[in-house]
Short mmCIF file of C-alpha atoms and ligand atoms in Angstrom, two decimals:
data_model
loop_
_atom_site.label_atom_id
_atom_site.label_comp_id
_atom_site.label_asym_id
_atom_site.label_seq_id
_atom_site.Cartn_x
_atom_site.Cartn_y
_atom_site.Cartn_z
CA MET O 27 46.30 -24.94 -33.47
CA ALA O 28 46.32 -23.56 -30.15
CA ASN O 29 47.19 -19.93 -29.65
CA ARG O 30 47.31 -17.61 -26.69
CA TRP O 31 43.83 -16.12 -27.49
CA THR O 32 41.86 -19.28 -27.45
CA ASN O 33 43.85 -20.71 -24.45
CA ASN O 34 42.46 -17.84 -22.37
CA LEU O 35 38.89 -18.64 -23.16
CA THR O 36 38.38 -20.67 -20.16
CA ARG O 37 34.76 -19.24 -19.47
CA ALA O 38 33.94 -18.71 -23.27
CA ASP O 39 31.46 -21.41 -23.67
CA VAL O 40 28.71 -19.25 -25.52
CA THR O 41 29.51 -21.24 -28.60
CA PRO O 42 30.47 -24.77 -27.66
CA LYS O 43 34.24 -24.55 -27.50
CA ALA O 44 34.97 -27.80 -29.16
CA ALA O 45 32.79 -26.91 -32.23
CA PHE O 46 34.20 -23.53 -32.49
CA LEU O 47 37.81 -24.72 -32.44
CA ASN O 48 37.21 -27.55 -34.76
CA ARG O 49 35.57 -25.03 -37.32
CA ARG O 50 38.61 -22.52 -36.81
CA GLN O 51 41.03 -25.46 -37.79
CA ILE O 52 39.05 -26.50 -40.78
CA ILE O 53 38.82 -22.99 -42.03
CA ALA O 54 42.41 -22.05 -41.31
CA GLY O 55 43.57 -25.38 -42.82
CA SER O 56 41.55 -24.87 -46.02
CA VAL O 57 43.15 -21.71 -46.84
CA GLY O 58 46.47 -22.85 -45.59
CA LEU O 59 46.90 -20.29 -42.85
CA GLY O 60 47.53 -20.70 -39.25
CA ALA O 61 46.57 -18.77 -36.43
CA ILE O 62 49.62 -17.73 -34.59
CA ALA O 63 49.93 -16.30 -31.26
CA ALA O 64 50.36 -12.54 -31.45
CA GLY O 65 53.43 -10.87 -29.58
CA LEU O 66 51.15 -8.62 -27.65
CA PRO O 67 51.49 -7.58 -23.91
CA THR O 68 49.61 -9.78 -21.43
CA ASN O 69 46.97 -7.44 -20.45
CA ALA O 70 45.70 -7.29 -24.10
CA GLN O 71 45.24 -11.05 -23.79
CA GLU O 72 43.14 -11.33 -20.67
CA ALA O 73 40.18 -13.90 -20.80
CA LEU O 74 36.98 -12.05 -22.43
CA GLU O 75 33.81 -13.79 -22.98
CA PRO O 76 32.54 -13.09 -26.50
CA ASN O 77 28.97 -12.37 -27.37
CA THR O 78 27.06 -14.82 -29.41
CA LEU O 79 27.36 -14.92 -33.19
CA GLU O 80 23.77 -14.03 -33.20
CA GLU O 81 24.13 -11.01 -31.27
CA ILE O 82 27.28 -9.90 -33.21
CA THR O 83 25.42 -10.45 -36.47
CA SER O 84 22.07 -9.12 -35.54
CA TYR O 85 22.87 -5.86 -33.68
CA ASN O 86 24.69 -3.57 -36.13
CA ASN O 87 25.63 0.01 -37.21
CA TYR O 88 25.98 0.15 -40.96
CA TYR O 89 24.20 3.20 -42.12
CA GLU O 90 24.44 2.10 -45.87
CA PHE O 91 21.85 -0.43 -45.07
CA GLY O 92 19.72 1.57 -42.88
CA THR O 93 19.88 3.15 -39.30
CA GLY O 94 18.11 0.60 -37.37
CA LYS O 95 20.11 -1.94 -35.51
CA SER O 96 18.46 -4.62 -37.41
CA ASP O 97 18.38 -3.02 -40.64
CA PRO O 98 22.02 -4.34 -41.62
CA ALA O 99 20.97 -7.88 -40.78
CA LYS O 100 17.83 -7.52 -42.92
CA ASN O 101 19.38 -5.53 -45.96
CA ALA O 102 23.13 -6.27 -46.20
CA HIS O 103 22.59 -9.49 -48.24
CA LYS O 104 22.33 -7.32 -51.12
CA LEU O 105 25.93 -6.21 -50.83
CA ASP O 106 27.96 -7.56 -53.73
CA THR O 107 31.43 -8.86 -52.58
CA THR O 108 32.52 -10.58 -55.55
CA GLN O 109 35.41 -9.53 -57.42
CA TRP O 110 36.45 -7.47 -54.57
CA SER O 111 39.47 -4.96 -55.19
CA ILE O 112 40.82 -2.40 -53.03
CA LYS O 113 42.56 0.74 -54.42
CA VAL O 114 45.70 1.75 -52.66
CA GLY O 115 47.10 5.11 -53.59
CA GLY O 116 48.77 8.28 -52.19
CA MET O 117 52.13 8.13 -50.62
CA VAL O 118 53.09 4.35 -51.40
CA ASP O 119 55.87 2.67 -53.35
CA ASN O 120 53.20 0.23 -54.90
CA PRO O 121 49.94 1.94 -55.56
CA GLY O 122 47.27 0.10 -57.59
CA ASP O 123 44.08 -1.86 -57.61
CA TYR O 124 44.68 -4.96 -55.52
CA ALA O 125 42.41 -8.10 -55.46
CA LEU O 126 42.00 -8.96 -51.87
CA ASP O 127 44.00 -11.83 -51.85
CA GLU O 128 47.01 -9.95 -53.62
CA LEU O 129 46.59 -7.52 -50.57
CA ILE O 130 46.48 -10.02 -47.65
CA GLY O 131 47.36 -13.48 -49.37
CA GLY O 132 50.07 -15.30 -47.40
CA MET O 133 49.79 -13.11 -44.28
CA THR O 134 49.34 -14.43 -40.73
CA VAL O 135 45.48 -14.54 -40.15
CA GLU O 136 45.17 -14.33 -36.28
CA GLU O 137 42.12 -14.61 -33.87
CA ARG O 138 41.80 -11.51 -31.82
CA ILE O 139 39.27 -11.17 -29.20
CA TYR O 140 38.57 -7.64 -28.56
CA ARG O 141 36.22 -5.41 -26.63
CA PHE O 142 34.09 -3.31 -28.92
CA ARG O 143 32.69 -0.04 -27.67
CA CYS O 144 30.32 2.02 -29.68
CA VAL O 145 30.15 5.82 -29.26
CA GLU O 146 26.56 5.23 -28.45
CA ALA O 147 27.54 3.53 -25.02
CA TRP O 148 26.92 0.05 -26.00
CA SER O 149 29.46 -2.75 -26.05
CA MET O 150 30.47 -6.26 -27.08
CA VAL O 151 33.30 -8.74 -27.12
CA ILE O 152 33.80 -10.01 -30.53
CA PRO O 153 36.29 -12.65 -31.75
CA TRP O 154 37.54 -11.53 -34.96
CA HIS O 155 39.97 -13.06 -37.45
CA GLY O 156 42.31 -10.89 -39.57
CA VAL O 157 45.62 -9.55 -40.39
CA GLU O 158 47.63 -6.76 -38.88
CA LEU O 159 47.09 -3.66 -40.89
CA ALA O 160 50.94 -2.83 -40.54
CA ASP O 161 51.52 -6.03 -42.52
CA ILE O 162 49.41 -4.45 -45.41
CA LEU O 163 50.99 -1.15 -45.10
CA ASN O 164 54.53 -2.85 -45.21
CA ARG O 165 53.48 -4.79 -48.31
CA VAL O 166 52.46 -1.63 -50.35
CA GLY O 167 55.34 0.38 -49.00
CA VAL O 168 54.65 3.47 -46.98
CA GLN O 169 56.71 6.45 -48.31
CA SER O 170 58.51 8.62 -45.78
CA GLY O 171 56.66 11.83 -45.05
CA ALA O 172 53.39 9.82 -44.96
CA LYS O 173 51.43 10.77 -41.68
CA TYR O 174 47.95 9.54 -42.04
CA VAL O 175 46.09 6.64 -43.51
CA ALA O 176 42.49 7.29 -45.05
CA PHE O 177 39.97 4.59 -45.66
CA GLU O 178 36.90 4.33 -48.00
CA THR O 179 33.87 1.93 -47.97
CA VAL O 180 32.30 0.67 -51.19
CA VAL O 181 29.28 2.39 -52.56
CA GLN O 182 26.72 0.23 -54.24
CA PRO O 183 23.58 2.72 -54.52
CA GLU O 184 21.45 -0.08 -56.26
CA ASN O 185 22.13 -2.42 -53.14
CA MET O 186 22.34 -0.06 -50.34
CA ILE O 187 19.15 1.46 -49.25
CA GLY O 188 20.68 3.88 -46.68
CA VAL O 189 22.94 5.37 -49.49
CA GLN O 190 19.68 6.12 -51.58
CA ARG O 191 18.34 8.06 -48.42
CA ARG O 192 21.51 10.01 -47.87
CA VAL O 193 21.65 9.98 -44.17
CA LEU O 194 25.36 10.59 -44.21
CA ASP O 195 27.64 11.79 -46.87
CA PHE O 196 28.71 8.50 -48.62
CA PRO O 197 31.11 7.07 -49.22
CA TYR O 198 31.89 6.49 -45.59
CA VAL O 199 35.22 7.61 -45.04
CA GLU O 200 37.67 7.19 -41.99
CA GLY O 201 41.28 7.73 -40.96
CA LEU O 202 44.01 7.07 -38.56
CA ARG O 203 47.28 8.57 -37.81
CA LEU O 204 50.04 6.56 -39.17
CA ASP O 205 51.39 5.34 -35.76
CA GLU O 206 47.87 4.33 -34.75
CA ALA O 207 47.61 2.36 -37.97
CA MET O 208 50.89 0.64 -37.51
CA ASN O 209 50.03 -0.35 -33.87
CA PRO O 210 49.86 -4.23 -33.60
CA LEU O 211 46.45 -4.07 -32.01
CA THR O 212 44.85 -2.53 -35.28
CA ILE O 213 43.70 -5.36 -37.72
CA MET O 214 41.92 -5.54 -40.81
CA ALA O 215 39.24 -8.21 -40.08
CA THR O 216 38.12 -10.81 -42.56
CA GLY O 217 36.34 -13.12 -40.02
CA ILE O 218 34.22 -13.48 -37.05
CA TYR O 219 33.81 -16.57 -34.83
CA GLY O 220 35.94 -18.61 -37.40
CA GLU O 221 33.57 -17.84 -40.29
CA PRO O 222 34.20 -15.41 -43.09
CA ILE O 223 32.86 -12.02 -41.76
CA SER O 224 29.05 -11.38 -42.38
CA LYS O 225 27.97 -8.87 -44.77
CA GLN O 226 26.38 -6.68 -42.09
CA ASN O 227 29.67 -6.64 -40.28
CA GLY O 228 31.65 -5.38 -43.11
CA ALA O 229 32.43 -8.26 -45.53
CA PRO O 230 34.91 -8.82 -46.91
CA ILE O 231 37.20 -6.77 -45.13
CA ARG O 232 36.92 -4.02 -42.41
CA LEU O 233 39.21 -2.02 -39.97
CA VAL O 234 39.13 -2.93 -36.14
CA VAL O 235 40.74 -0.39 -33.83
CA PRO O 236 39.62 -1.79 -30.42
CA TRP O 237 40.78 1.35 -28.41
CA LYS O 238 38.73 3.81 -30.44
CA TYR O 239 34.69 4.21 -30.57
CA GLY O 240 33.30 1.70 -32.97
CA PHE O 241 32.59 4.16 -35.91
CA LYS O 242 36.40 4.28 -36.61
CA SER O 243 36.07 0.67 -37.64
CA ILE O 244 35.18 1.21 -41.07
CA LYS O 245 33.51 -1.43 -43.06
CA SER O 246 33.73 -3.11 -46.49
CA ILE O 247 36.89 -1.37 -47.56
CA VAL O 248 37.77 -0.39 -51.00
CA GLY O 249 40.16 2.28 -50.53
CA ILE O 250 43.32 2.90 -48.69
CA THR O 251 45.28 6.20 -49.31
CA LEU O 252 48.43 7.37 -47.43
CA THR O 253 48.60 11.04 -46.96
CA ASP O 254 50.67 13.79 -45.09
CA GLU O 255 47.27 15.58 -43.89
CA GLU O 256 44.64 14.38 -41.56
CA PRO O 257 41.94 13.06 -43.69
CA PRO O 258 38.24 14.00 -43.54
CA THR O 259 36.01 11.45 -41.48
CA SER O 260 32.37 10.96 -42.15
CA TRP O 261 31.08 11.32 -38.54
CA ASN O 262 33.49 14.47 -38.20
CA THR O 263 32.22 15.99 -41.32
CA ALA O 264 28.41 15.33 -40.20
CA ASN O 265 29.04 16.82 -36.82
CA ALA O 266 32.61 17.97 -35.77
CA ARG O 267 31.45 19.11 -32.39
CA GLU O 268 30.19 15.66 -31.44
CA TYR O 269 32.81 13.34 -33.26
CA GLY O 270 36.36 14.13 -33.28
CA PHE O 271 39.13 12.56 -35.57
CA TYR O 272 40.72 10.57 -32.61
CA SER O 273 37.54 9.32 -30.86
CA ASN O 274 39.59 7.09 -28.41
CA VAL O 275 37.25 5.64 -25.78
CA ASN O 276 37.55 7.82 -22.83
CA PRO O 277 35.24 7.44 -19.62
CA ASN O 278 36.26 10.94 -18.63
CA VAL O 279 35.29 12.79 -21.88
CA ASP O 280 31.45 12.66 -22.39
CA HIS O 281 29.62 12.96 -25.54
CA PRO O 282 27.93 16.36 -25.65
CA ARG O 283 24.57 14.77 -25.45
CA TRP O 284 25.25 11.62 -22.83
CA SER O 285 27.83 10.11 -20.54
CA GLN O 286 30.77 7.83 -21.66
CA ALA O 287 31.54 6.74 -18.11
CA SER O 288 29.62 3.41 -18.61
CA GLU O 289 28.28 1.13 -21.18
CA ARG O 290 25.27 -1.13 -21.79
CA VAL O 291 26.47 -4.75 -22.41
CA ILE O 292 24.71 -6.22 -25.55
CA GLY O 293 23.40 -9.70 -24.44
CA GLY O 294 23.27 -8.67 -20.89
CA GLY O 295 19.52 -8.55 -20.61
CA LEU O 296 17.29 -5.60 -20.25
CA PHE O 297 17.88 -5.14 -16.51
CA ALA O 298 21.45 -5.81 -16.54
CA ALA O 299 23.76 -3.21 -14.74
CA ARG O 300 25.78 -1.18 -16.77
CA GLN O 301 29.57 -1.72 -16.75
CA ASP O 302 32.24 0.91 -16.30
CA THR O 303 34.01 2.00 -19.35
CA LEU O 304 37.69 1.69 -19.49
CA MET O 305 40.33 4.22 -20.47
CA PHE O 306 41.14 3.28 -24.07
CA ASN O 307 38.62 0.71 -23.79
CA GLY O 308 40.94 -1.37 -21.77
CA TYR O 309 43.91 -1.30 -23.92
CA GLU O 310 45.63 1.74 -22.01
CA GLU O 311 48.97 -0.27 -21.60
CA GLU O 312 49.59 -0.78 -25.42
CA VAL O 313 48.31 2.77 -26.73
CA ALA O 314 48.49 5.55 -24.12
CA GLY O 315 51.96 6.11 -25.20
CA LEU O 316 50.91 7.16 -28.74
CA TYR O 317 48.97 10.30 -27.12
CA GLU O 318 51.68 11.34 -24.66
CA GLY O 319 51.32 15.09 -24.32
CA MET O 320 48.05 15.46 -26.02
CA ASP O 321 45.29 16.82 -24.29
CA LEU O 322 42.73 14.00 -24.73
CA ALA O 323 39.64 16.47 -24.00
CA GLU O 324 40.92 18.83 -26.78
CA PHE O 325 41.90 16.03 -29.25
CA TYR O 326 38.54 13.94 -28.62
N1 MTE Y 104 31.27 1.44 -41.38
C1 MTE Y 104 30.30 1.97 -42.42
N2 MTE Y 104 30.82 1.83 -43.78
N3 MTE Y 104 29.24 2.34 -42.27
C2 MTE Y 104 28.70 2.45 -40.86
O1 MTE Y 104 27.62 2.91 -40.82
N4 MTE Y 104 29.21 2.29 -38.52
C3 MTE Y 104 30.28 2.26 -37.53
C4 MTE Y 104 31.39 1.31 -37.78
N5 MTE Y 104 31.54 1.13 -39.19
C5 MTE Y 104 29.56 2.11 -39.92
C6 MTE Y 104 30.87 1.52 -40.26
C7 MTE Y 104 29.84 2.25 -36.20
S1 MTE Y 104 28.95 3.64 -35.81
C8 MTE Y 104 29.97 0.98 -35.58
S2 MTE Y 104 29.53 1.07 -33.76
C9 MTE Y 104 30.50 -0.23 -36.01
O2 MTE Y 104 30.82 -0.08 -37.49
C10 MTE Y 104 29.65 -1.26 -35.92
O3 MTE Y 104 30.21 -2.59 -36.17
P1 MTE Y 104 29.57 -4.05 -36.13
O4 MTE Y 104 28.00 -3.70 -36.76
O5 MTE Y 104 30.38 -4.89 -36.84
O6 MTE Y 104 29.22 -4.21 -34.54
#
């Protein structure tokens, strides 16, 4: 079950490659889904060395489970992911409460190895599995006039220690412009490293928008709403000066309190040199056209 993403992983021996590929095939086979090459431009498919599964699942931001990087790994086991359903509403032809399988069943699950850049200036490379958000939106039928997609994370106060502490206004909410949501790079991830996505990483389904700061990639989604107005987003509501709606990775626009020109690579070791941050996190060729004519310092 070769695809272009895995073929490129010539140096990706963090997890022994044979074991990883086998596991992927078993998982893909058991649910009857194949990993099929994405029709993406070549520079989105360059070889990237993923972080280890351990790094990806033990250094997280998921404020519903606490603000420390290791809090989600400690606390997220309490998240109840059974009987998951997603409420789809707003400007769609087929609104309703969808069981996860109704929403994504039968869709092509692909592996996407993406750079992941947090607004806090750290980064990882993560091998996700998921479906294109565009496929989901096409399934529910986007009505003409819709311009934005709003997302909402589950709230389980009894299971989420951070919700009890009210560090943010929960539920965590996020949004994309419709053309950003429809871009083939935008996925809804259900797996990591060929395994179902861990709870601390946003089980059972989370958004991944690789050219935007990580906080746009909202976890454990229970709501998707199509609107004609820019929806509120959690970090923008908490601090509009520091966190804009767009939040595209941009080394030339600093956060008011720190530079965004470089990033610390998780797993690189304490004394590793920082690496330069890339425009649109390295996905400029695929997405720069979305922002033609916009002042990226103004629409940050
Ligand atoms: N989604 C929810 N619901 N709650 C959060 O606190 N944190 C965001 C984003 N999605 C967050 C969230 C931030 S700041 C980042 S950097 C990424 O999740 C981290 O994703 P990861 O833990 O899978 O690396």
